[in-house]
Tab-separated table of C-alpha atoms in Angstrom:
chain	number	residue	atom	x	y	z
N	1	MET	CA	38.419	-47.613	-72.015
N	2	SER	CA	36.985	-45.725	-75.085
N	3	THR	CA	37.816	-42.248	-75.901
N	4	ASP	CA	33.964	-40.926	-75.030
N	5	ARG	CA	34.446	-42.103	-71.525
N	6	LYS	CA	38.181	-40.499	-71.283
N	7	SER	CA	36.656	-37.579	-72.178
N	8	ALA	CA	33.700	-37.345	-70.048
N	9	LEU	CA	36.077	-38.312	-67.242
N	10	GLY	CA	38.226	-35.010	-68.323
N	11	GLY	CA	41.404	-36.956	-68.793
N	12	GLY	CA	42.618	-38.622	-71.772
N	13	ILE	CA	46.451	-39.929	-73.394
N	14	PHE	CA	48.914	-37.573	-73.449
N	15	GLY	CA	51.449	-38.678	-76.071
N	16	THR	CA	50.761	-42.342	-77.806
N	17	THR	CA	53.075	-44.794	-77.878
N	18	PRO	CA	54.656	-45.629	-81.849
N	19	ARG	CA	53.226	-48.218	-83.734
N	20	HIS	CA	56.484	-49.595	-84.722
N	21	LYS	CA	58.986	-49.528	-81.537
N	22	VAL	CA	62.356	-47.789	-83.083
N	23	PRO	CA	65.511	-48.590	-81.687
N	24	SER	CA	66.856	-46.052	-79.786
N	25	THR	CA	69.905	-45.425	-77.394
N	26	PRO	CA	68.942	-45.914	-73.119
N	27	ARG	CA	68.593	-42.567	-71.492
N	28	SER	CA	70.971	-41.895	-68.892
N	29	PRO	CA	70.450	-42.308	-65.113
N	30	ARG	CA	69.543	-38.565	-64.936
N	31	GLU	CA	67.302	-38.629	-67.975
N	32	ARG	CA	65.589	-41.719	-65.996
N	33	GLU	CA	65.440	-39.958	-63.086
N	34	ARG	CA	63.769	-36.720	-64.468
N	35	VAL	CA	61.043	-38.901	-65.911
N	36	GLU	CA	60.502	-40.488	-62.548
N	37	PHE	CA	60.176	-37.078	-61.286
N	38	ASP	CA	57.532	-35.951	-63.708
N	39	ALA	CA	55.328	-39.100	-63.072
N	40	LYS	CA	55.456	-37.929	-59.662
N	41	SER	CA	54.956	-34.618	-59.946
N	42	PRO	CA	51.726	-32.791	-57.680
N	43	THR	CA	50.181	-31.372	-60.646
N	44	SER	CA	49.489	-34.488	-62.195
N	45	SER	CA	45.675	-35.431	-61.491
N	46	LYS	CA	45.204	-37.361	-58.080
N	47	ASN	CA	44.228	-40.542	-59.834
N	48	SER	CA	46.500	-40.767	-62.729
N	49	GLU	CA	48.908	-43.378	-63.661
N	50	THR	CA	52.255	-43.187	-65.751
N	51	HIS	CA	53.366	-45.881	-67.649
N	52	CYS	CA	57.394	-45.521	-69.124
N	53	ASP	CA	59.323	-48.077	-70.649
N	54	GLU	CA	62.706	-47.502	-69.583
N	55	SER	CA	64.252	-49.417	-72.534
N	56	ASN	CA	62.646	-47.080	-75.071
N	57	SER	CA	62.378	-43.405	-74.326
N	58	ASP	CA	59.516	-43.030	-76.891
N	59	GLU	CA	57.245	-45.647	-75.271
N	60	CYS	CA	55.958	-43.426	-72.411
N	61	PHE	CA	52.197	-42.050	-72.487
N	62	HIS	CA	50.261	-40.754	-69.200
N	63	GLU	CA	46.842	-41.867	-68.638
N	64	SER	CA	44.158	-40.344	-66.563
N	65	SER	CA	41.185	-41.950	-64.346
N	66	SER	CA	39.683	-38.818	-63.132
N	67	SER	CA	39.236	-35.185	-63.670
N	68	VAL	CA	41.780	-33.212	-65.227
N	69	SER	CA	42.949	-29.971	-62.954
N	70	THR	CA	42.600	-27.077	-65.124
N	71	PRO	CA	43.343	-23.475	-63.838
N	72	GLN	CA	39.614	-22.539	-63.252
N	73	LEU	CA	39.261	-25.304	-60.702
N	74	GLU	CA	42.232	-24.750	-58.976
N	75	THR	CA	41.356	-20.839	-58.542
N	76	GLU	CA	37.726	-22.116	-57.220
N	77	GLU	CA	39.637	-24.677	-54.729
N	78	PHE	CA	42.216	-21.969	-53.766
N	79	HIS	CA	39.235	-19.592	-53.093
N	80	SER	CA	37.503	-21.970	-50.923
N	81	GLN	CA	39.985	-22.737	-48.576
N	82	THR	CA	41.587	-19.427	-48.240
N	83	LEU	CA	37.609	-18.600	-47.210
N	84	GLU	CA	37.901	-21.206	-44.708
N	85	LYS	CA	40.913	-19.864	-43.336
N	86	VAL	CA	39.405	-16.406	-42.679
N	87	ILE	CA	36.193	-17.597	-41.204
N	88	ARG	CA	38.321	-20.129	-39.180
N	89	THR	CA	40.035	-17.061	-37.888
N	90	ALA	CA	37.076	-14.956	-37.449
N	91	ARG	CA	35.661	-17.567	-34.991
N	92	ASN	CA	39.662	-17.256	-33.251
N	93	GLN	CA	39.902	-20.932	-33.691
N	94	THR	CA	43.274	-20.319	-35.731
N	95	TYR	CA	45.297	-17.314	-34.785
N	96	ARG	CA	43.649	-16.979	-30.893
N	97	LEU	CA	43.280	-13.614	-29.501
N	98	GLY	CA	42.535	-12.710	-26.026
N	99	LEU	CA	39.328	-10.132	-27.159
N	100	GLY	CA	38.921	-12.201	-30.505
N	101	TYR	CA	38.069	-10.880	-33.933
N	102	PHE	CA	35.322	-8.641	-35.849
N	103	VAL	CA	34.436	-9.256	-39.285
N	104	VAL	CA	33.332	-5.821	-41.145
N	105	ARG	CA	31.954	-4.954	-44.581
N	106	ASN	CA	33.799	-2.404	-46.799
N	107	ARG	CA	31.229	-0.159	-48.789
N	108	ARG	CA	30.443	-0.505	-52.338
N	109	PRO	CA	30.840	2.696	-54.272
N	110	SER	CA	27.242	3.371	-54.469
N	111	GLU	CA	26.848	2.931	-50.940
N	112	MET	CA	29.517	5.804	-49.668
N	113	GLU	CA	26.426	8.415	-49.339
N	114	LEU	CA	24.460	6.235	-47.052
N	115	SER	CA	23.899	7.148	-43.559
N	116	ALA	CA	25.471	5.125	-40.879
N	117	GLU	CA	22.129	3.491	-39.961
N	118	ASP	CA	21.318	2.320	-43.625
N	119	ARG	CA	25.318	0.884	-43.534
N	120	ASP	CA	24.570	-0.830	-40.232
N	121	GLY	CA	21.497	-2.706	-41.949
N	122	ILE	CA	22.574	-3.524	-44.893
N	123	GLU	CA	25.756	-4.807	-43.358
N	124	ARG	CA	23.595	-6.859	-40.720
N	125	SER	CA	21.554	-8.353	-43.454
N	126	SER	CA	24.588	-8.986	-45.529
N	127	PHE	CA	26.067	-11.198	-43.056
N	128	ALA	CA	22.669	-12.990	-41.915
N	129	GLN	CA	21.959	-14.211	-45.288
N	130	GLU	CA	25.206	-15.019	-46.976
N	131	ALA	CA	26.992	-18.374	-46.255
N	132	PRO	CA	29.642	-18.811	-45.160
N	133	TRP	CA	29.672	-15.635	-43.207
N	134	ASN	CA	26.189	-16.417	-41.656
N	135	SER	CA	28.292	-18.961	-39.594
N	136	VAL	CA	30.133	-16.106	-37.800
N	137	PRO	CA	28.880	-15.203	-34.607
N	138	GLU	CA	25.974	-12.161	-34.738
N	139	ASP	CA	28.129	-10.295	-31.917
N	140	ARG	CA	31.049	-10.507	-33.610
N	141	VAL	CA	30.031	-8.953	-37.552
N	142	GLY	CA	29.351	-5.813	-38.502
N	143	VAL	CA	30.664	-2.032	-37.686
N	144	LYS	CA	27.671	-1.611	-34.939
N	145	SER	CA	29.065	-4.914	-33.025
N	146	LEU	CA	32.730	-3.237	-33.267
N	147	LYS	CA	31.360	-0.111	-31.827
N	148	GLU	CA	29.515	-1.826	-28.803
N	149	PHE	CA	32.588	-4.165	-28.078
N	150	LEU	CA	34.912	-1.095	-27.570
N	151	GLY	CA	32.867	0.992	-25.991
N	152	LYS	CA	32.554	-1.528	-23.522
N	153	LEU	CA	36.140	-2.212	-23.221
N	154	ILE	CA	36.971	1.456	-22.942
N	155	TYR	CA	34.092	1.910	-20.103
N	156	GLU	CA	35.628	-1.050	-18.265
N	157	GLN	CA	39.020	0.480	-18.785
N	158	ILE	CA	38.378	3.859	-17.309
N	159	ARG	CA	36.139	1.960	-14.281
N	160	ASN	CA	38.961	0.132	-13.155
N	161	ASP	CA	41.513	3.315	-13.553
N	162	ILE	CA	39.644	5.952	-12.278
N	163	PRO	CA	40.098	4.774	-8.127
N	164	GLN	CA	44.065	4.886	-8.638
N	165	LEU	CA	43.457	8.190	-10.534
N	166	GLN	CA	41.493	9.309	-7.461
N	167	SER	CA	44.308	8.403	-5.179
N	168	GLU	CA	46.866	10.491	-7.350
N	169	ILE	CA	44.636	13.722	-7.632
N	170	GLU	CA	44.130	13.402	-3.563
N	171	ALA	CA	47.967	12.989	-2.831
N	172	HIS	CA	48.829	16.172	-5.265
N	173	ILE	CA	46.246	18.088	-3.570
N	174	GLN	CA	47.549	17.434	-0.132
N	175	LYS	CA	51.252	18.540	-1.214
N	176	ILE	CA	49.978	21.557	-2.558
N	177	ASP	CA	47.779	22.174	0.532
N	178	ALA	CA	51.221	21.577	2.544
N	179	SER	CA	53.189	23.904	0.309
N	180	LEU	CA	50.732	26.473	0.894
N	181	ARG	CA	50.612	26.271	4.859
N	182	GLU	CA	54.338	26.573	4.531
N	183	ILE	CA	53.546	30.277	3.069
N	184	GLY	CA	51.621	31.275	5.895
N	185	ASN	CA	47.532	30.283	7.490
N	186	PRO	CA	44.825	31.492	4.934
N	187	SER	CA	43.502	34.988	5.036
N	188	THR	CA	40.032	34.298	6.124
N	189	SER	CA	38.742	37.536	7.025
N	190	THR	CA	38.322	41.171	4.830
N	191	LEU	CA	41.019	42.656	6.703
N	192	GLU	CA	43.194	40.184	6.622
N	193	GLN	CA	42.978	39.739	2.842
N	194	ASN	CA	43.438	43.736	2.704
N	195	LEU	CA	46.227	43.775	4.469
N	196	PHE	CA	47.901	40.974	2.762
N	197	VAL	CA	49.445	43.382	-0.325
N	198	PRO	CA	51.008	45.889	1.834
N	199	GLU	CA	52.388	43.026	4.195
N	200	VAL	CA	53.855	41.244	0.991
N	201	GLU	CA	55.406	45.141	0.100
N	202	VAL	CA	56.981	45.632	3.183
N	203	LYS	CA	58.880	42.009	3.176
N	204	ALA	CA	59.986	42.643	-0.274
N	205	ARG	CA	61.509	45.826	0.823
N	206	GLU	CA	63.073	44.562	4.210
N	207	ILE	CA	64.900	41.739	1.405
N	208	THR	CA	66.051	44.191	-0.826
N	209	ASP	CA	67.217	46.586	1.663
N	210	GLU	CA	69.303	43.567	3.398
N	211	ALA	CA	70.672	42.442	0.036
N	212	PHE	CA	72.016	46.095	-0.650
N	213	HIS	CA	73.469	46.352	2.586
N	214	SER	CA	75.130	42.911	2.495
N	215	ARG	CA	72.903	41.777	5.492
N	216	TYR	CA	72.358	37.970	4.620
N	217	GLU	CA	70.748	36.644	8.280
N	218	ASN	CA	67.627	35.891	6.567
N	219	GLU	CA	66.701	32.488	5.546
N	220	ILE	CA	65.447	33.636	2.420
N	221	PHE	CA	69.439	34.390	1.295
N	222	THR	CA	70.177	30.684	2.141
N	223	GLU	CA	67.444	29.745	-0.277
N	224	CYS	CA	68.409	31.706	-2.966
N	225	GLU	CA	71.993	32.579	-3.526
N	226	ASN	CA	71.076	34.953	-6.460
N	227	LEU	CA	69.878	37.427	-3.593
N	228	LYS	CA	73.831	37.960	-2.562
N	229	LEU	CA	73.797	41.158	-4.772
N	230	ARG	CA	76.865	42.962	-2.784
N	231	GLN	CA	78.643	39.427	-2.813
N	232	HIS	CA	78.426	38.708	-6.407
N	233	ALA	CA	79.236	42.280	-7.430
N	234	ARG	CA	82.557	41.774	-5.253
N	235	ALA	CA	83.056	38.870	-6.922
N	236	SER	CA	82.671	39.976	-10.374
N	237	ASN	CA	84.968	43.158	-9.670
N	238	LYS	CA	87.690	40.995	-8.210
N	239	LYS	CA	87.667	38.899	-11.289
N	240	LEU	CA	87.644	42.085	-13.888
N	241	SER	CA	90.733	43.318	-11.633
N	242	GLU	CA	92.743	40.494	-12.014
N	243	ALA	CA	91.658	39.867	-15.984
N	244	PHE	CA	92.574	43.910	-16.538
N	245	ILE	CA	96.179	43.286	-14.574
N	246	LYS	CA	96.615	39.780	-16.773
N	247	TYR	CA	95.826	41.077	-20.020
N	248	ARG	CA	95.775	44.900	-19.695
N	249	ASN	CA	94.224	46.533	-22.586
N	250	ASN	CA	94.989	43.596	-25.169
N	251	ARG	CA	90.866	42.356	-24.728
N	252	ALA	CA	87.699	43.989	-25.604
N	253	PHE	CA	84.507	44.276	-23.629
N	254	SER	CA	81.390	41.979	-25.115
N	255	SER	CA	78.126	43.418	-26.397
N	256	VAL	CA	76.303	41.304	-24.061
N	257	LEU	CA	75.593	41.452	-20.503
N	258	ASN	CA	76.190	37.862	-19.686
N	259	SER	CA	77.776	35.584	-22.589
N	260	ARG	CA	76.706	32.828	-20.611
N	261	ASN	CA	73.195	33.507	-20.288
N	262	ASN	CA	72.800	35.581	-24.013
N	263	GLU	CA	71.688	38.675	-22.205
N	264	ASP	CA	71.067	41.194	-24.970
N	265	GLY	CA	72.192	44.961	-23.647
N	266	ASP	CA	74.904	47.671	-23.310
N	267	GLY	CA	78.191	47.165	-21.410
N	268	GLY	CA	79.159	43.153	-20.480
N	269	GLU	CA	82.135	41.041	-19.981
N	270	TYR	CA	86.150	41.697	-20.651
N	271	ASN	CA	86.795	39.122	-22.802
C-alpha cells in the first residue's frame, strides 16, 4: 500500500521498523502484557492491525486500513447518538411513562419580547421543518400542545373528583343542620325572630343566677364544668387556706391572675 493511499484513508504507520535490527533485551511478561493491551485498546481504529515482534521491542508498528478517529468525528458521533436517545425518549420508547413526554423549544434572546402566539408559531414551524424533530408526533411538541394536554388532564381530574366532593359537602350540610335543630326550631315568623333575643337574655340571666347560688341541676352545668362558679371558688379558697397554714408568710402572691393560663391582672395566686 502506497503512502498516498494510506493518507487518503486517513491512516498511516505510527513508528517504523529500524533498518538494522539491534540486539536488545527481551521484554518482561508485564511489559509484553502492556503491549498486547495497547494493541487491543478500543481507542484504536476499527479496522486497524498491530504487528509486534516479541523478540525485539523496537520492531513494533501500527498500521491502519480505515479512517482514524479524530476528536471532531468522535464529538459528532457522540452528538448523533445523544440526539437519537433524546428522540427515542420523546417518543416514549426508552423510559416509558404513563403520560409520555413533551418536547418544548427554549426562546432565543431575540425572541424574549415576542408574544405567546408568535412564540407558538415559531416553535411549530421549527419542529415541523427541522430533522429529526419532525419525526416526533405533532401533539407531543410545543408549549401549546403541552397546555392543551394539561388542560384536558385537569378537567378529567376535576370531573372525577366532583361527585365525591359533592357528597362530602352534602354530608357536612346535614351535620350542621342537625346541630342547629338541637338548638331549637327555626324562627320563621317576624314575631319569633323579635322574641329570640329577649329569650336568650332571659336564659342567660337564669343560668347566671343558678351559678351564683350553686344550683347546678341545669344540663348546661354538666356540659360546661367551668360555669360552677361557687364550687370553683370554694376549692380555690380551701387551697389558699391550706397554703397559708403550711407556708405562713414565707411565700408571696404572683403578679398574674392565673400563672398557668398567663392571665395578666392585679392579684393572683399564693406562691
